[in-house]
Amino acid sequence: MIRPMAIRYTSDIDDIGEAMLAGGFFEGWPHPPTSTTHLRILRGSAQVVLAIDDEARQVVGFINAISDGVHAAFIPLLEVLAAYRGRGIGRELVRRMLERLEGHYSIDLLCDADVQPYYEQLGAWVRSSGMSIRHFDRQATGIDADR
Ligand SMILES: CC(C)(COP(=O)(O)OP(=O)(O)OC[C@H]1O[C@@H](n2cnc3c(N)ncnc32)[C@H](O)[C@@H]1OP(=O)(O)O)[C@@H](O)C(=O)NCCC(=O)NCCS
């Protein structure tokens, strides 16, 4: 049984090692990024919020954002490990990220239609439409395929 109080939130990734990211993120992705790539993603983000279970020494949820630093921000990823879902961790990650993105004109994210109700019930979010390109051969590694 996980107590809600056992979860710590942080935006400081200096002490986060790859082993702390190895809990099973990117569930269901055909080519999931490794913990090495995951850490590179976090380091390259404008903003990050992590949910940490200190007892388990694991990151159990995360959200990241990229930003032009003036006007527009985009949230590429939000995930809570399956065993930790339904305890308000996702809500808290989004709340803290929106706080950190305060001042931007636009904050966008893309999600499957079945996740839209999740964001709607958080408030603030409205449905929108968009266009995308996906290079699935790059899903696991991103720009640097050697790492
Ligand atoms: C979406 C996700 C981040 C929510 O994390 P979480 O920590 O479980 O979220 P919370 O605890 O804050 O909220 C859970 C509530 O949202 C509801 N919820 C979860 N997914 C939902 C969905 N797709 N549509 C509507 N409600 C949803 C749950 O039923 C629960 O409701 P309750 O509080 O009344 O029981 C998590 O399910 C997840 O990581 N999913 C896989 C990755 C994903 O889809 N990420 C978003 C992609 S953009």
Tab-separated table of C-alpha atoms and ligand atoms in Angstrom:
chain	number	residue	atom	x	y	z
A	1	MET	CA	0.000	0.000	0.000
A	2	ILE	CA	1.461	3.356	-1.061
A	3	ARG	CA	0.744	6.294	1.202
A	4	PRO	CA	0.087	9.575	-0.667
A	5	MET	CA	2.468	11.317	1.752
A	6	ALA	CA	5.307	9.086	0.544
A	7	ILE	CA	5.410	10.897	-2.793
A	8	ARG	CA	7.820	13.817	-3.150
A	9	TYR	CA	7.627	16.275	-6.048
A	10	THR	CA	10.680	17.968	-7.469
A	11	SER	CA	11.878	19.872	-10.518
A	12	ASP	CA	15.511	19.306	-9.637
A	13	ILE	CA	16.898	16.557	-11.841
A	14	ASP	CA	20.544	16.872	-10.785
A	15	ASP	CA	20.331	13.868	-8.461
A	16	ILE	CA	18.225	11.726	-10.770
A	17	GLY	CA	20.060	8.698	-12.121
A	18	GLU	CA	19.008	6.333	-14.847
A	19	ALA	CA	18.186	3.579	-12.340
A	20	MET	CA	15.523	5.818	-10.800
A	21	LEU	CA	13.787	5.974	-14.181
A	22	ALA	CA	13.749	2.237	-14.772
A	23	GLY	CA	10.300	1.543	-13.284
A	24	GLY	CA	8.534	0.927	-16.594
A	25	PHE	CA	7.716	4.247	-18.209
A	26	PHE	CA	6.530	4.543	-21.828
A	27	GLU	CA	4.079	1.705	-21.251
A	28	GLY	CA	2.692	0.300	-24.464
A	29	TRP	CA	5.145	2.166	-26.716
A	30	PRO	CA	6.414	-0.085	-29.519
A	31	HIS	CA	9.963	1.315	-29.172
A	32	PRO	CA	10.197	2.753	-25.646
A	33	PRO	CA	13.087	5.106	-24.896
A	34	THR	CA	15.679	3.622	-22.561
A	35	SER	CA	16.343	5.215	-19.165
A	36	THR	CA	19.392	6.854	-20.776
A	37	THR	CA	17.223	8.482	-23.417
A	38	HIS	CA	14.594	9.317	-20.820
A	39	LEU	CA	17.167	11.199	-18.766
A	40	ARG	CA	18.350	13.060	-21.882
A	41	ILE	CA	14.733	14.071	-22.549
A	42	LEU	CA	14.373	15.429	-19.017
A	43	ARG	CA	17.686	17.316	-19.209
A	44	GLY	CA	16.690	18.849	-22.546
A	45	SER	CA	13.316	20.061	-21.331
A	46	ALA	CA	12.539	23.645	-20.343
A	47	GLN	CA	10.560	22.441	-17.354
A	48	VAL	CA	10.217	19.111	-15.583
A	49	VAL	CA	8.253	17.929	-12.593
A	50	LEU	CA	8.952	14.514	-11.109
A	51	ALA	CA	7.026	12.468	-8.570
A	52	ILE	CA	9.415	10.374	-6.507
A	53	ASP	CA	8.860	7.464	-4.169
A	54	ASP	CA	11.920	7.880	-1.946
A	55	GLU	CA	11.388	4.547	-0.215
A	56	ALA	CA	11.498	2.719	-3.533
A	57	ARG	CA	14.155	5.119	-4.904
A	58	GLN	CA	12.069	5.416	-8.053
A	59	VAL	CA	10.655	8.200	-10.151
A	60	VAL	CA	6.999	7.144	-10.328
A	61	GLY	CA	5.605	9.965	-12.438
A	62	PHE	CA	6.869	12.777	-14.607
A	63	ILE	CA	5.814	15.612	-16.842
A	64	ASN	CA	8.008	17.694	-19.113
A	65	ALA	CA	7.592	20.855	-21.170
A	66	ILE	CA	9.483	22.597	-23.937
A	67	SER	CA	9.139	26.344	-24.419
A	68	ASP	CA	10.272	29.270	-26.580
A	69	GLY	CA	10.771	31.149	-23.333
A	70	VAL	CA	8.326	33.865	-24.315
A	71	HIS	CA	5.007	32.791	-25.690
A	72	ALA	CA	4.444	29.129	-26.338
A	73	ALA	CA	4.980	25.939	-24.376
A	74	PHE	CA	4.302	22.345	-25.268
A	75	ILE	CA	3.931	19.355	-22.961
A	76	PRO	CA	5.241	16.273	-24.761
A	77	LEU	CA	4.981	13.692	-21.974
A	78	LEU	CA	3.007	12.944	-18.838
A	79	GLU	CA	3.049	9.513	-17.275
A	80	VAL	CA	2.473	7.938	-13.903
A	81	LEU	CA	3.615	4.343	-13.378
A	82	ALA	CA	0.631	1.996	-13.423
A	83	ALA	CA	1.034	0.931	-9.781
A	84	TYR	CA	0.830	4.565	-8.647
A	85	ARG	CA	-2.162	5.738	-10.690
A	86	GLY	CA	-5.428	6.962	-9.241
A	87	ARG	CA	-3.815	8.723	-6.264
A	88	GLY	CA	-3.800	12.253	-7.650
A	89	ILE	CA	-0.163	12.147	-8.795
A	90	GLY	CA	-1.035	13.002	-12.411
A	91	ARG	CA	-3.209	15.901	-11.275
A	92	GLU	CA	-0.437	17.246	-9.047
A	93	LEU	CA	2.181	16.932	-11.809
A	94	VAL	CA	-0.024	18.917	-14.198
A	95	ARG	CA	-0.858	21.511	-11.540
A	96	ARG	CA	2.795	22.073	-10.718
A	97	MET	CA	3.760	22.233	-14.380
A	98	LEU	CA	1.086	24.842	-15.132
A	99	GLU	CA	2.438	26.868	-12.228
A	100	ARG	CA	5.937	26.671	-13.718
A	101	LEU	CA	4.626	27.672	-17.155
A	102	GLU	CA	2.777	30.710	-15.857
A	103	GLY	CA	3.108	33.693	-18.221
A	104	HIS	CA	3.028	31.759	-21.469
A	105	TYR	CA	0.332	32.614	-23.993
A	106	SER	CA	-0.237	29.056	-25.159
A	107	ILE	CA	0.263	25.685	-23.544
A	108	ASP	CA	-0.458	22.746	-25.803
A	109	LEU	CA	-0.300	18.997	-25.654
A	110	LEU	CA	-1.349	16.145	-27.876
A	111	CYS	CA	-3.154	13.119	-26.523
A	112	ASP	CA	-5.362	10.296	-27.690
A	113	ALA	CA	-9.082	11.023	-27.690
A	114	ASP	CA	-9.647	8.688	-24.747
A	115	VAL	CA	-7.362	10.828	-22.565
A	116	GLN	CA	-9.109	14.124	-23.401
A	117	PRO	CA	-11.694	13.616	-20.619
A	118	TYR	CA	-8.822	13.305	-18.148
A	119	TYR	CA	-7.514	16.765	-19.003
A	120	GLU	CA	-11.042	18.215	-19.135
A	121	GLN	CA	-11.763	17.146	-15.580
A	122	LEU	CA	-8.530	18.850	-14.458
A	123	GLY	CA	-10.002	22.177	-15.621
A	124	ALA	CA	-8.411	24.870	-17.857
A	125	TRP	CA	-7.848	22.490	-20.768
A	126	VAL	CA	-10.030	22.632	-23.893
A	127	ARG	CA	-10.064	20.301	-26.869
A	128	SER	CA	-8.248	21.466	-29.972
A	129	SER	CA	-7.122	20.043	-33.286
A	130	GLY	CA	-3.647	19.846	-34.778
A	131	MET	CA	-1.266	18.179	-37.168
A	132	SER	CA	1.657	15.851	-36.447
A	133	ILE	CA	4.622	14.037	-37.915
A	134	ARG	CA	5.903	10.866	-36.247
A	135	HIS	CA	9.194	9.149	-37.130
A	136	PHE	CA	8.597	5.861	-35.369
A	137	ASP	CA	12.095	4.610	-36.184
A	138	ARG	CA	13.294	7.408	-33.860
A	139	GLN	CA	10.912	6.648	-30.990
A	140	ALA	CA	13.470	4.877	-28.806
A	141	THR	CA	16.458	7.113	-29.378
A	142	GLY	CA	15.454	10.522	-30.657
A	143	ILE	CA	18.118	12.613	-32.406
A	144	ASP	CA	21.205	10.686	-31.340
A	145	ALA	CA	20.680	7.056	-32.322
A	146	ASP	CA	24.043	6.009	-30.873
A	147	ARG	CA	23.068	6.500	-27.269
B	1	LIG	C1	-3.238	9.861	-17.461
B	1	LIG	C2	-2.380	9.578	-16.204
B	1	LIG	C3	-1.129	10.443	-16.244
B	1	LIG	C4	-3.203	9.914	-14.966
B	1	LIG	O1	-2.350	9.734	-13.842
B	1	LIG	P1	-2.973	9.489	-12.378
B	1	LIG	O2	-1.929	9.758	-11.394
B	1	LIG	O3	-3.640	8.172	-12.330
B	1	LIG	O4	-4.061	10.637	-12.367
B	1	LIG	P2	-4.878	11.177	-11.110
B	1	LIG	O5	-4.697	10.254	-9.951
B	1	LIG	O6	-4.558	12.598	-10.951
B	1	LIG	O7	-6.333	11.098	-11.633
B	1	LIG	C5	-6.935	9.862	-11.688
B	1	LIG	C6	-8.372	10.112	-12.071
B	1	LIG	O8	-8.413	10.400	-13.465
B	1	LIG	C7	-9.284	9.462	-14.059
B	1	LIG	N1	-8.775	9.141	-15.379
B	1	LIG	C8	-7.657	8.462	-15.689
B	1	LIG	N2	-7.562	8.337	-17.022
B	1	LIG	C9	-8.659	8.941	-17.524
B	1	LIG	C10	-9.146	9.140	-18.835
B	1	LIG	N3	-8.498	8.674	-19.902
B	1	LIG	N4	-10.294	9.832	-18.983
B	1	LIG	C11	-10.954	10.315	-17.922
B	1	LIG	N5	-10.555	10.141	-16.651
B	1	LIG	C12	-9.425	9.464	-16.474
B	1	LIG	C13	-9.247	8.243	-13.165
B	1	LIG	O9	-10.415	7.492	-13.340
B	1	LIG	C14	-9.200	8.877	-11.806
B	1	LIG	O10	-10.462	9.307	-11.400
B	1	LIG	P3	-10.868	9.330	-9.821
B	1	LIG	O11	-9.904	10.259	-9.168
B	1	LIG	O12	-12.276	9.821	-9.842
B	1	LIG	O13	-10.690	7.929	-9.379
B	1	LIG	C15	-2.007	8.067	-16.112
B	1	LIG	O14	-3.185	7.306	-16.231
B	1	LIG	C16	-0.995	7.621	-17.154
B	1	LIG	O15	0.213	7.753	-16.954
B	1	LIG	N6	-1.500	7.071	-18.270
B	1	LIG	C17	-0.611	6.565	-19.325
B	1	LIG	C18	0.098	7.674	-20.046
B	1	LIG	C19	-0.857	8.707	-20.573
B	1	LIG	O16	-1.935	8.428	-21.099
B	1	LIG	N7	-0.418	9.970	-20.442
B	1	LIG	C20	-1.090	11.117	-20.977
B	1	LIG	C21	-0.705	11.226	-22.391
B	1	LIG	S1	-0.761	12.872	-22.976
